Coordinates of N, CA and C in Angstrom, one line a residue:
T1 N -16.8 21.3 -26.2 CA -17.8 21.5 -27.3 C -17.6 20.4 -28.3
R2 N -16.5 19.7 -28.4 CA -16.2 18.7 -29.4 C -16.7 17.3 -28.9
G3 N -17.2 17.2 -27.7 CA -17.7 15.9 -27.2 C -16.7 14.9 -26.8
Y4 N -15.4 15.4 -26.5 CA -14.4 14.5 -26.1 C -14.6 14.1 -24.6
K5 N -14.2 12.9 -24.3 CA -14.1 12.4 -22.9 C -12.7 12.5 -22.4
I6 N -12.6 13.1 -21.2 CA -11.3 13.3 -20.6 C -11.3 12.6 -19.2
L7 N -10.2 11.8 -19.0 CA -10.0 11.1 -17.8 C -9.0 11.9 -16.9
V8 N -9.4 12.2 -15.7 CA -8.6 12.9 -14.8 C -8.2 12.0 -13.6
E9 N -7.0 11.8 -13.3 CA -6.6 10.9 -12.2 C -6.0 11.7 -11.1
G10 N -6.5 11.4 -9.9 CA -6.0 12.1 -8.7 C -5.0 11.2 -8.0
A11 N -3.9 11.7 -7.6 CA -2.9 10.9 -6.9 C -3.2 10.9 -5.4
N12 N -2.5 10.0 -4.6 CA -2.7 9.9 -3.2 C -4.1 9.4 -2.9
A13 N -4.7 10.0 -1.9 CA -6.0 9.5 -1.5 C -6.8 10.6 -0.8
T14 N -8.1 10.4 -0.6 CA -8.9 11.4 0.0 C -8.5 11.7 1.5
M15 N -8.0 10.6 2.2 CA -7.6 10.8 3.5 C -6.3 11.6 3.7
L16 N -5.7 11.8 2.5 CA -4.5 12.7 2.5 C -4.7 14.1 2.0
D17 N -6.0 14.4 1.8 CA -6.4 15.7 1.3 C -6.1 16.7 2.3
I18 N -5.5 17.8 1.9 CA -5.2 18.9 2.9 C -6.4 19.5 3.6
D19 N -7.5 19.5 2.9 CA -8.7 20.0 3.5 C -9.6 19.0 4.2
F20 N -9.7 17.8 3.6 CA -10.7 16.8 4.1 C -10.1 15.6 4.7
G21 N -8.7 15.5 4.7 CA -8.0 14.3 5.2 C -7.7 14.4 6.7
T22 N -6.9 13.5 7.1 CA -6.5 13.4 8.6 C -5.4 14.4 8.9
Y23 N -5.7 15.7 8.7 CA -4.7 16.7 9.0 C -4.1 16.6 10.4
P24 N -2.8 16.8 10.7 CA -1.8 17.2 9.7 C -1.1 16.1 9.0
F25 N -1.6 14.9 9.1 CA -1.0 13.7 8.4 C -1.5 13.6 6.9
V26 N -1.2 14.6 6.1 CA -1.8 14.8 4.8 C -0.7 15.2 3.8
T27 N -1.1 15.3 2.5 CA -0.2 15.9 1.5 C -0.5 17.4 1.4
S28 N 0.1 18.0 0.4 CA 0.0 19.5 0.3 C -1.0 19.9 -0.7
S29 N -1.9 19.0 -1.1 CA -2.9 19.4 -2.2 C -4.2 18.7 -1.9
N30 N -5.1 18.8 -2.9 CA -6.4 18.2 -2.8 C -6.6 17.0 -3.8
P31 N -6.3 15.8 -3.3 CA -6.5 14.6 -4.2 C -8.0 14.2 -4.4
S32 N -8.9 14.9 -3.7 CA -10.3 14.6 -3.9 C -10.9 15.3 -5.1
V33 N -12.2 15.0 -5.4 CA -12.7 15.4 -6.7 C -12.8 16.9 -6.9
G34 N -12.9 17.7 -5.8 CA -13.0 19.1 -6.0 C -11.9 19.8 -6.7
S35 N -10.7 19.2 -6.7 CA -9.5 19.8 -7.4 C -9.7 19.7 -8.9
V36 N -10.5 18.8 -9.4 CA -10.8 18.7 -10.8 C -11.4 20.0 -11.3
L37 N -12.3 20.6 -10.4 CA -12.9 21.8 -10.8 C -12.0 23.0 -10.6
T38 N -11.4 23.1 -9.4 CA -10.6 24.3 -9.1 C -9.2 24.3 -9.7
G39 N -8.7 23.1 -9.9 CA -7.4 22.9 -10.5 C -7.3 23.0 -12.0
L40 N -8.3 22.4 -12.6 CA -8.4 22.4 -14.1 C -9.4 23.3 -14.7
G41 N -10.2 23.9 -13.9 CA -11.2 24.8 -14.5 C -12.4 24.1 -15.2
V42 N -12.6 22.9 -14.7 CA -13.7 22.1 -15.3 C -15.1 22.5 -14.7
S43 N -16.1 22.7 -15.5 CA -17.4 23.1 -15.0 C -18.0 21.9 -14.3
P44 N -18.7 22.1 -13.1 CA -19.3 20.9 -12.4 C -20.2 20.1 -13.3
D45 N -20.9 20.8 -14.2 CA -21.9 20.0 -15.0 C -21.3 19.2 -16.1
K46 N -20.0 19.3 -16.2 CA -19.2 18.4 -17.2 C -18.7 17.1 -16.6
V47 N -18.8 17.0 -15.3 CA -18.3 15.8 -14.6 C -19.3 14.7 -14.7
R48 N -18.9 13.6 -15.1 CA -19.9 12.5 -15.2 C -19.5 11.4 -14.3
G49 N -18.7 10.4 -14.7 CA -18.3 9.3 -13.8 C -17.3 9.7 -12.9
I50 N -17.4 9.4 -11.6 CA -16.5 9.6 -10.5 C -16.1 8.3 -9.9
Y51 N -14.9 7.9 -10.1 CA -14.6 6.5 -9.7 C -13.6 6.4 -8.6
G52 N -14.0 5.8 -7.5 CA -13.1 5.6 -6.3 C -12.3 4.3 -6.4
T53 N -11.0 4.5 -6.4 CA -10.1 3.3 -6.4 C -9.7 3.0 -5.0
V54 N -9.9 1.8 -4.6 CA -9.6 1.4 -3.2 C -9.1 0.0 -3.2
K55 N -8.1 -0.3 -2.4 CA -7.7 -1.7 -2.2 C -8.8 -2.5 -1.4
A56 N -8.7 -3.8 -1.5 CA -9.6 -4.7 -0.8 C -9.2 -4.8 0.7
Y57 N -8.2 -4.0 1.1 CA -7.8 -3.9 2.5 C -7.3 -2.4 2.6
C58 N -6.8 -2.0 3.7 CA -6.5 -0.6 4.0 C -5.0 -0.5 4.2
T59 N -4.4 0.6 3.6 CA -2.9 0.8 3.8 C -2.7 2.3 4.1
R60 N -1.5 2.5 4.7 CA -1.1 3.9 5.0 C 0.4 4.0 5.1
V61 N 1.0 5.0 4.6 CA 2.4 5.2 4.7 C 2.7 6.3 5.7
G62 N 3.6 6.1 6.7 CA 3.9 7.1 7.7 C 2.9 7.2 8.8
E63 N 3.0 8.3 9.5 CA 2.2 8.4 10.8 C 0.7 8.8 10.5
G64 N 0.0 8.8 11.6 CA -1.5 9.1 11.5 C -2.3 8.0 12.0
P65 N -3.6 8.3 12.4 CA -4.5 7.3 12.9 C -4.8 6.2 11.9
F66 N -4.9 5.0 12.4 CA -5.1 3.9 11.5 C -5.9 2.8 12.3
P67 N -7.3 3.1 12.4 CA -8.1 2.2 13.4 C -8.0 0.7 13.1
T68 N -7.9 0.3 11.8 CA -8.0 -1.1 11.5 C -6.6 -1.7 11.3
E69 N -5.6 -1.1 11.7 CA -4.2 -1.5 11.5 C -4.0 -2.9 12.1
L70 N -3.2 -3.7 11.3 CA -2.8 -5.0 11.7 C -1.3 -5.0 11.8
I71 N -0.7 -5.2 13.0 CA 0.7 -5.1 13.2 C 1.4 -6.4 12.6
P72 N 2.4 -6.2 11.8 CA 3.1 -7.4 11.2 C 4.1 -8.0 12.1
D73 N 3.5 -8.6 13.2 CA 4.4 -9.2 14.2 C 4.7 -10.7 13.9
G74 N 5.4 -10.9 12.8 CA 5.8 -12.3 12.5 C 5.3 -12.7 11.2
P75 N 6.0 -13.7 10.6 CA 5.6 -14.1 9.2 C 4.2 -14.8 9.1
T76 N 3.7 -15.2 10.3 CA 2.3 -15.9 10.2 C 1.2 -14.9 10.5
S77 N 1.5 -13.6 10.8 CA 0.5 -12.6 11.1 C -0.2 -12.1 9.8
I78 N -1.4 -11.7 9.9 CA -2.1 -11.2 8.7 C -1.5 -9.9 8.2
G79 N -1.1 -9.0 9.1 CA -0.4 -7.8 8.7 C 0.8 -8.1 7.9
Y80 N 1.6 -9.1 8.2 CA 2.7 -9.5 7.4 C 2.3 -10.0 6.1
H81 N 1.2 -10.8 6.1 CA 0.7 -11.4 4.8 C 0.3 -10.3 3.8
L82 N -0.5 -9.3 4.3 CA -0.9 -8.2 3.5 C 0.2 -7.4 2.9
G83 N 1.2 -7.1 3.8 CA 2.3 -6.3 3.3 C 3.3 -7.0 2.4
T84 N 3.4 -8.3 2.6 CA 4.4 -9.1 1.7 C 3.7 -9.5 0.4
V85 N 2.5 -10.1 0.5 CA 1.9 -10.5 -0.7 C 1.5 -9.3 -1.6
G86 N 1.1 -8.2 -0.9 CA 0.6 -7.1 -1.6 C 1.8 -6.1 -2.0
A87 N 3.0 -6.5 -1.7 CA 4.2 -5.7 -2.0 C 4.0 -4.2 -1.6
E88 N 3.6 -4.0 -0.3 CA 3.2 -2.7 0.1 C 4.4 -1.9 0.6
Y89 N 4.9 -1.2 -0.3 CA 6.0 -0.2 -0.1 C 5.7 1.1 -0.8
G90 N 6.0 2.2 -0.1 CA 5.8 3.5 -0.7 C 6.4 3.7 -2.0
T91 N 5.6 4.3 -3.0 CA 6.1 4.4 -4.4 C 7.3 5.3 -4.5
T92 N 7.3 6.4 -3.7 CA 8.4 7.4 -3.8 C 9.4 7.2 -2.7
T93 N 9.0 6.8 -1.5 CA 9.9 6.7 -0.4 C 10.5 5.3 -0.2
G94 N 9.7 4.3 -0.7 CA 10.2 3.0 -0.4 C 9.9 2.5 1.0
R95 N 9.2 3.3 1.8 CA 8.9 2.9 3.1 C 7.8 1.8 3.1
Q96 N 7.9 0.9 4.1 CA 6.9 -0.1 4.2 C 5.6 0.5 4.6
R97 N 4.5 0.1 3.9 CA 3.2 0.6 4.3 C 2.6 -0.1 5.4
R98 N 1.8 0.6 6.2 CA 1.1 -0.1 7.3 C -0.2 -0.7 6.7
C99 N -0.6 -1.8 7.1 CA -1.7 -2.5 6.5 C -2.8 -2.9 7.5
G100 N -4.0 -3.0 7.1 CA -5.1 -3.4 8.0 C -6.3 -3.8 7.2
W101 N -7.4 -4.1 7.9 CA -8.6 -4.5 7.3 C -9.3 -3.3 6.7
L102 N -10.2 -3.5 5.8 CA -11.0 -2.5 5.1 C -11.8 -1.7 6.1
D103 N -11.7 -0.3 6.0 CA -12.4 0.6 7.0 C -13.6 1.2 6.3
I104 N -14.8 0.7 6.5 CA -16.0 1.1 5.9 C -16.4 2.6 6.3
P105 N -16.4 3.0 7.6 CA -16.7 4.3 7.9 C -15.8 5.3 7.1
Q106 N -14.5 5.0 7.0 CA -13.6 5.9 6.3 C -14.0 5.9 4.8
M107 N -14.3 4.8 4.2 CA -14.7 4.7 2.8 C -16.1 5.5 2.6
Q108 N -17.0 5.4 3.6 CA -18.3 6.1 3.4 C -18.0 7.6 3.4
Y109 N -17.1 8.0 4.3 CA -16.7 9.4 4.3 C -16.2 9.9 2.9
S110 N -15.3 9.0 2.3 CA -14.7 9.3 1.0 C -15.8 9.4 0.0
C111 N -16.8 8.5 0.0 CA -17.9 8.5 -0.9 C -18.7 9.8 -0.8
L112 N -18.9 10.2 0.5 CA -19.6 11.4 0.7 C -18.9 12.6 0.1
I113 N -17.6 12.7 0.3 CA -16.8 13.9 -0.2 C -16.8 13.9 -1.7
N114 N -16.6 12.7 -2.3 CA -16.4 12.7 -3.8 C -17.6 12.4 -4.6
G115 N -18.6 11.8 -4.0 CA -19.8 11.4 -4.8 C -19.5 10.3 -5.9
F116 N -18.8 9.3 -5.5 CA -18.4 8.2 -6.4 C -19.7 7.6 -7.1
T117 N -19.5 7.4 -8.4 CA -20.5 6.7 -9.1 C -20.2 5.2 -9.3
A118 N -19.0 4.8 -9.0 CA -18.6 3.4 -9.1 C -17.3 3.2 -8.3
I119 N -17.1 2.0 -7.9 CA -15.8 1.7 -7.1 C -15.0 0.7 -7.9
N120 N -13.7 1.0 -7.9 CA -12.7 0.1 -8.5 C -12.0 -0.6 -7.3
L121 N -12.3 -1.8 -7.0 CA -11.8 -2.5 -5.8 C -10.6 -3.3 -6.3
T122 N -9.4 -2.9 -5.9 CA -8.2 -3.5 -6.4 C -7.6 -4.5 -5.3
K123 N -6.7 -5.3 -5.8 CA -5.9 -6.3 -5.0 C -6.8 -7.2 -4.2
L124 N -7.9 -7.7 -4.7 CA -8.7 -8.7 -4.1 C -7.9 -10.0 -3.9
D125 N -7.0 -10.2 -4.9 CA -6.2 -11.4 -4.8 C -5.2 -11.5 -3.6
V126 N -4.9 -10.4 -3.0 CA -4.0 -10.4 -1.9 C -4.7 -11.1 -0.7
L127 N -6.0 -11.1 -0.6 CA -6.7 -11.7 0.5 C -6.8 -13.2 0.3
T128 N -6.4 -13.7 -0.9 CA -6.5 -15.2 -1.1 C -5.5 -15.9 -0.2
G129 N -6.0 -17.0 0.4 CA -5.2 -17.8 1.3 C -5.5 -17.5 2.8
L130 N -6.3 -16.5 3.1 CA -6.7 -16.2 4.5 C -7.9 -17.0 4.8
D131 N -7.9 -17.6 6.0 CA -9.0 -18.4 6.4 C -10.2 -17.6 6.7
E132 N -10.0 -16.3 7.2 CA -11.1 -15.4 7.5 C -10.7 -14.0 7.1
V133 N -11.6 -13.3 6.6 CA -11.4 -11.9 6.2 C -12.4 -11.0 7.0
K134 N -11.9 -9.9 7.4 CA -12.8 -9.0 8.2 C -13.0 -7.6 7.5
I135 N -14.1 -7.0 7.9 CA -14.4 -5.7 7.4 C -14.8 -4.8 8.6
G136 N -14.1 -3.7 8.7 CA -14.4 -2.8 9.8 C -15.7 -2.0 9.4
V137 N -16.8 -2.2 10.1 CA -18.0 -1.7 9.7 C -18.5 -0.5 10.5
A138 N -18.0 -0.3 11.7 CA -18.4 0.8 12.5 C -17.4 1.2 13.5
Y139 N -17.5 2.4 14.0 CA -16.6 2.9 15.1 C -17.4 3.0 16.4
K140 N -16.7 2.7 17.5 CA -17.3 2.9 18.8 C -16.3 3.8 19.6
H141 N -16.8 4.7 20.4 CA -16.0 5.6 21.2 C -16.6 5.7 22.6
N142 N -15.8 5.3 23.6 CA -16.3 5.3 25.0 C -17.6 4.5 25.1
G143 N -17.6 3.4 24.3 CA -18.8 2.4 24.4 C -20.0 2.8 23.5
K144 N -19.9 4.0 22.8 CA -21.0 4.4 22.0 C -20.7 4.4 20.5
F145 N -21.7 3.9 19.8 CA -21.5 3.9 18.3 C -21.5 5.3 17.7
L146 N -20.5 5.5 16.8 CA -20.5 6.8 16.1 C -21.2 6.7 14.8
Q147 N -21.9 7.7 14.4 CA -22.7 7.7 13.2 C -21.8 7.8 11.9
S148 N -20.6 8.4 12.1 CA -19.7 8.5 11.0 C -18.3 8.7 11.5
M149 N -17.3 8.8 10.6 CA -16.0 9.0 10.9 C -15.8 10.3 11.7
P150 N -15.2 10.3 12.8 CA -15.0 11.6 13.6 C -14.0 12.5 13.0
S151 N -14.2 13.8 13.1 CA -13.3 14.8 12.5 C -12.1 15.0 13.5
C152 N -12.3 14.7 14.7 CA -11.2 14.9 15.7 C -10.2 13.7 15.7
L153 N -9.0 14.0 15.4 CA -8.0 12.9 15.3 C -7.8 12.2 16.6
Q154 N -7.9 12.9 17.7 CA -7.8 12.2 19.0 C -8.9 11.2 19.2
T155 N -10.1 11.6 18.9 CA -11.2 10.7 19.0 C -11.0 9.5 18.0
L156 N -10.6 9.8 16.8 CA -10.4 8.7 15.8 C -9.3 7.7 16.4
G157 N -8.3 8.2 17.0 CA -7.3 7.4 17.5 C -7.7 6.5 18.7
E158 N -8.8 7.0 19.4 CA -9.3 6.2 20.5 C -10.4 5.3 20.2
C159 N -10.8 5.3 18.9 CA -12.0 4.5 18.5 C -11.7 3.0 18.5
E160 N -12.7 2.3 18.9 CA -12.8 0.8 18.8 C -13.5 0.4 17.5
I161 N -13.0 -0.6 16.8 CA -13.6 -1.0 15.6 C -14.5 -2.2 15.8
V162 N -15.7 -2.1 15.1 CA -16.6 -3.2 15.1 C -16.4 -3.9 13.8
Y163 N -16.1 -5.2 13.8 CA -15.8 -6.0 12.6 C -16.9 -6.9 12.3
E164 N -17.0 -7.2 11.0 CA -17.8 -8.3 10.5 C -16.8 -9.3 9.9
S165 N -17.0 -10.6 10.3 CA -16.0 -11.6 9.8 C -16.7 -12.4 8.7
M166 N -15.9 -12.8 7.7 CA -16.4 -13.6 6.6 C -15.4 -14.6 6.3
P167 N -15.9 -15.8 5.8 CA -15.0 -16.9 5.4 C -14.1 -16.5 4.2
G168 N -12.8 -16.9 4.3 CA -11.9 -16.5 3.2 C -12.0 -17.6 2.1
W169 N -11.1 -17.5 1.1 CA -11.0 -18.4 0.0 C -9.5 -18.7 -0.3
A170 N -9.3 -19.9 -0.9 CA -8.0 -20.3 -1.2 C -7.7 -20.4 -2.7
E171 N -8.7 -20.4 -3.5 CA -8.6 -20.5 -4.9 C -7.9 -19.3 -5.6
D172 N -7.1 -19.6 -6.6 CA -6.4 -18.6 -7.4 C -7.4 -17.9 -8.2
I173 N -7.5 -16.5 -8.0 CA -8.5 -15.8 -8.8 C -7.8 -14.9 -9.9
S174 N -6.6 -15.1 -10.1 CA -5.9 -14.2 -11.1 C -6.3 -14.4 -12.5
K175 N -6.9 -15.5 -12.8 CA -7.4 -15.8 -14.2 C -8.9 -15.5 -14.4
C176 N -9.5 -15.1 -13.3 CA -11.0 -14.8 -13.4 C -11.2 -13.6 -14.3
K177 N -12.1 -13.7 -15.2 CA -12.5 -12.6 -16.1 C -13.9 -12.1 -15.9
T178 N -14.7 -12.8 -15.2 CA -16.1 -12.4 -14.9 C -16.3 -12.5 -13.4
F179 N -17.3 -11.8 -12.9 CA -17.6 -11.8 -11.5 C -18.0 -13.2 -11.1
E180 N -18.7 -13.9 -11.9 CA -19.2 -15.2 -11.6 C -18.1 -16.3 -11.5
E181 N -17.0 -16.0 -12.1 CA -15.9 -16.9 -12.0 C -15.1 -16.9 -10.7
L182 N -15.4 -15.8 -9.9 CA -14.7 -15.7 -8.6 C -15.3 -16.8 -7.6
P183 N -14.5 -17.2 -6.7 CA -15.0 -18.1 -5.7 C -16.2 -17.5 -4.9
T184 N -17.1 -18.3 -4.5 CA -18.3 -17.8 -3.8 C -18.0 -16.9 -2.7
N185 N -17.0 -17.2 -1.8 CA -16.7 -16.3 -0.7 C -16.1 -15.0 -1.1
A186 N -15.3 -15.0 -2.2 CA -14.8 -13.7 -2.8 C -15.9 -12.9 -3.3
Q187 N -16.9 -13.5 -4.0 CA -18.1 -12.8 -4.4 C -18.8 -12.1 -3.3
K188 N -19.0 -12.9 -2.2 CA -19.7 -12.4 -1.0 C -19.0 -11.2 -0.4
Y189 N -17.7 -11.3 -0.4 CA -16.9 -10.1 0.2 C -17.2 -8.9 -0.6
V190 N -17.1 -9.0 -2.0 CA -17.3 -7.8 -2.8 C -18.7 -7.3 -2.7
L191 N -19.7 -8.2 -2.7 CA -21.0 -7.7 -2.5 C -21.3 -7.1 -1.2
R192 N -20.7 -7.5 -0.2 CA -20.9 -6.9 1.2 C -20.3 -5.5 1.2
V193 N -19.1 -5.4 0.6 CA -18.5 -4.0 0.6 C -19.4 -3.1 -0.2
Q194 N -19.9 -3.6 -1.3 CA -20.8 -2.8 -2.2 C -22.1 -2.4 -1.4
E195 N -22.6 -3.3 -0.6 CA -23.8 -3.1 0.1 C -23.6 -2.0 1.2
L196 N -22.5 -2.1 1.9 CA -22.2 -1.2 3.0 C -21.9 0.2 2.5
L197 N -21.4 0.3 1.3 CA -21.1 1.6 0.7 C -22.3 2.3 0.0
G198 N -23.1 1.4 -0.5 CA -24.2 2.0 -1.3 C -23.8 2.5 -2.6
V199 N -22.6 2.0 -3.1 CA -22.1 2.4 -4.4 C -21.6 1.1 -5.1
P200 N -22.0 0.9 -6.4 CA -21.6 -0.3 -7.0 C -20.1 -0.5 -7.3
V201 N -19.7 -1.7 -7.1 CA -18.3 -2.1 -7.4 C -18.3 -2.6 -8.9
R202 N -17.7 -1.7 -9.7 CA -17.7 -2.1 -11.2 C -16.5 -2.9 -11.5
W203 N -15.3 -2.4 -11.0 CA -14.1 -3.1 -11.4 C -13.5 -3.8 -10.2
I204 N -12.9 -5.0 -10.4 CA -12.3 -5.8 -9.4 C -10.9 -6.2 -9.8
G205 N -9.9 -5.9 -9.1 CA -8.5 -6.3 -9.4 C -8.2 -7.7 -8.9
V206 N -7.8 -8.6 -9.7 CA -7.6 -10.0 -9.3 C -6.1 -10.4 -9.5
G207 N -5.2 -9.5 -9.8 CA -3.8 -9.8 -9.9 C -3.0 -8.6 -10.2
P208 N -1.6 -8.8 -10.2 CA -0.7 -7.6 -10.3 C -0.6 -7.0 -11.7
N209 N -1.0 -7.7 -12.7 CA -0.8 -7.2 -14.1 C -1.9 -6.3 -14.5
R210 N -1.7 -5.5 -15.5 CA -2.6 -4.5 -16.0 C -4.0 -5.1 -16.4
L211 N -3.9 -6.3 -17.0 CA -5.2 -6.9 -17.5 C -5.8 -7.8 -16.5
D212 N -5.3 -7.9 -15.3 CA -5.8 -8.8 -14.3 C -7.0 -8.1 -13.6
Q213 N -8.1 -7.9 -14.3 CA -9.2 -7.1 -13.8 C -10.5 -7.5 -14.4
I214 N -11.5 -7.5 -13.5 CA -12.9 -7.8 -14.0 C -13.6 -6.5 -14.1
D215 N -14.3 -6.3 -15.2 CA -15.2 -5.1 -15.5 C -16.6 -5.7 -15.6
R216 N -17.4 -5.3 -14.6 CA -18.8 -5.8 -14.5 C -19.7 -5.0 -15.5
G217 N -19.2 -4.0 -16.1 CA -19.9 -3.3 -17.1 C -20.6 -2.0 -16.7
E218 N -21.2 -1.2 -17.6 CA -21.8 0.1 -17.3 C -23.0 0.0 -16.4
A219 N -23.6 -1.2 -16.3 CA -24.8 -1.4 -15.4 C -24.4 -1.2 -14.0
W220 N -23.1 -1.3 -13.7 CA -22.6 -1.2 -12.3 C -21.9 0.2 -12.2
D221 N -22.4 1.2 -12.8 CA -21.9 2.6 -12.8 C -23.1 3.5 -12.7
L222 N -23.2 4.2 -11.6 CA -24.3 5.2 -11.4 C -24.4 6.3 -12.5
S223 N -23.2 6.6 -13.1 CA -23.2 7.7 -14.1 C -23.9 7.3 -15.3
S224 N -24.1 6.0 -15.6 CA -24.9 5.6 -16.7 C -26.4 5.8 -16.6
Q225 N -26.8 6.1 -15.3 CA -28.2 6.4 -15.1 C -28.5 7.9 -15.1
R226 N -27.5 8.7 -15.3 CA -27.7 10.1 -15.3 C -28.3 10.6 -16.7

């Protein structure tokens, strides 16, 4: 009633949600948006901006299906690059995270569950230096395209990924403060992710420090249109 704005942060990730994640490879709670209502007693009509934070590539700690995984088989492999440059180690366990290309069907599922109004795309700088970057855009199972991420883990584990390949970039992006300052190929990558998700990318992480971030402004947030 006082008009305050409250920021609620969910830990872990939608795919680790005990109800909507890749069970049994999940956590013990609901990291998705529904727990804001059931866990805090917030009325649905009070929820405004819902922001999905996702890396510019995919990671996972521990077991479970990982369709776009890149095995770090040597210092010249892309999987090794992502894990090393991105310092991908579990926050609490210290275990090395598994890394792979961005998984759009999985992200689309997360957008469906949470109703994101904008995306915070982090660690774009980790992709710097790769000659080619790929995006997993669709799943195929037994030669047939799937319309969405399958609920059956066995099916998910058997899926073949359809990739789109895009040229990479070598320029340092850590000092970029606007979207226009990003290298052209980095811009194209962000815009393609945005197009595939149908949700605007408002924030872009360009480095490891707190202020290494581009904010494209409220125009790139669907909540501002409500």
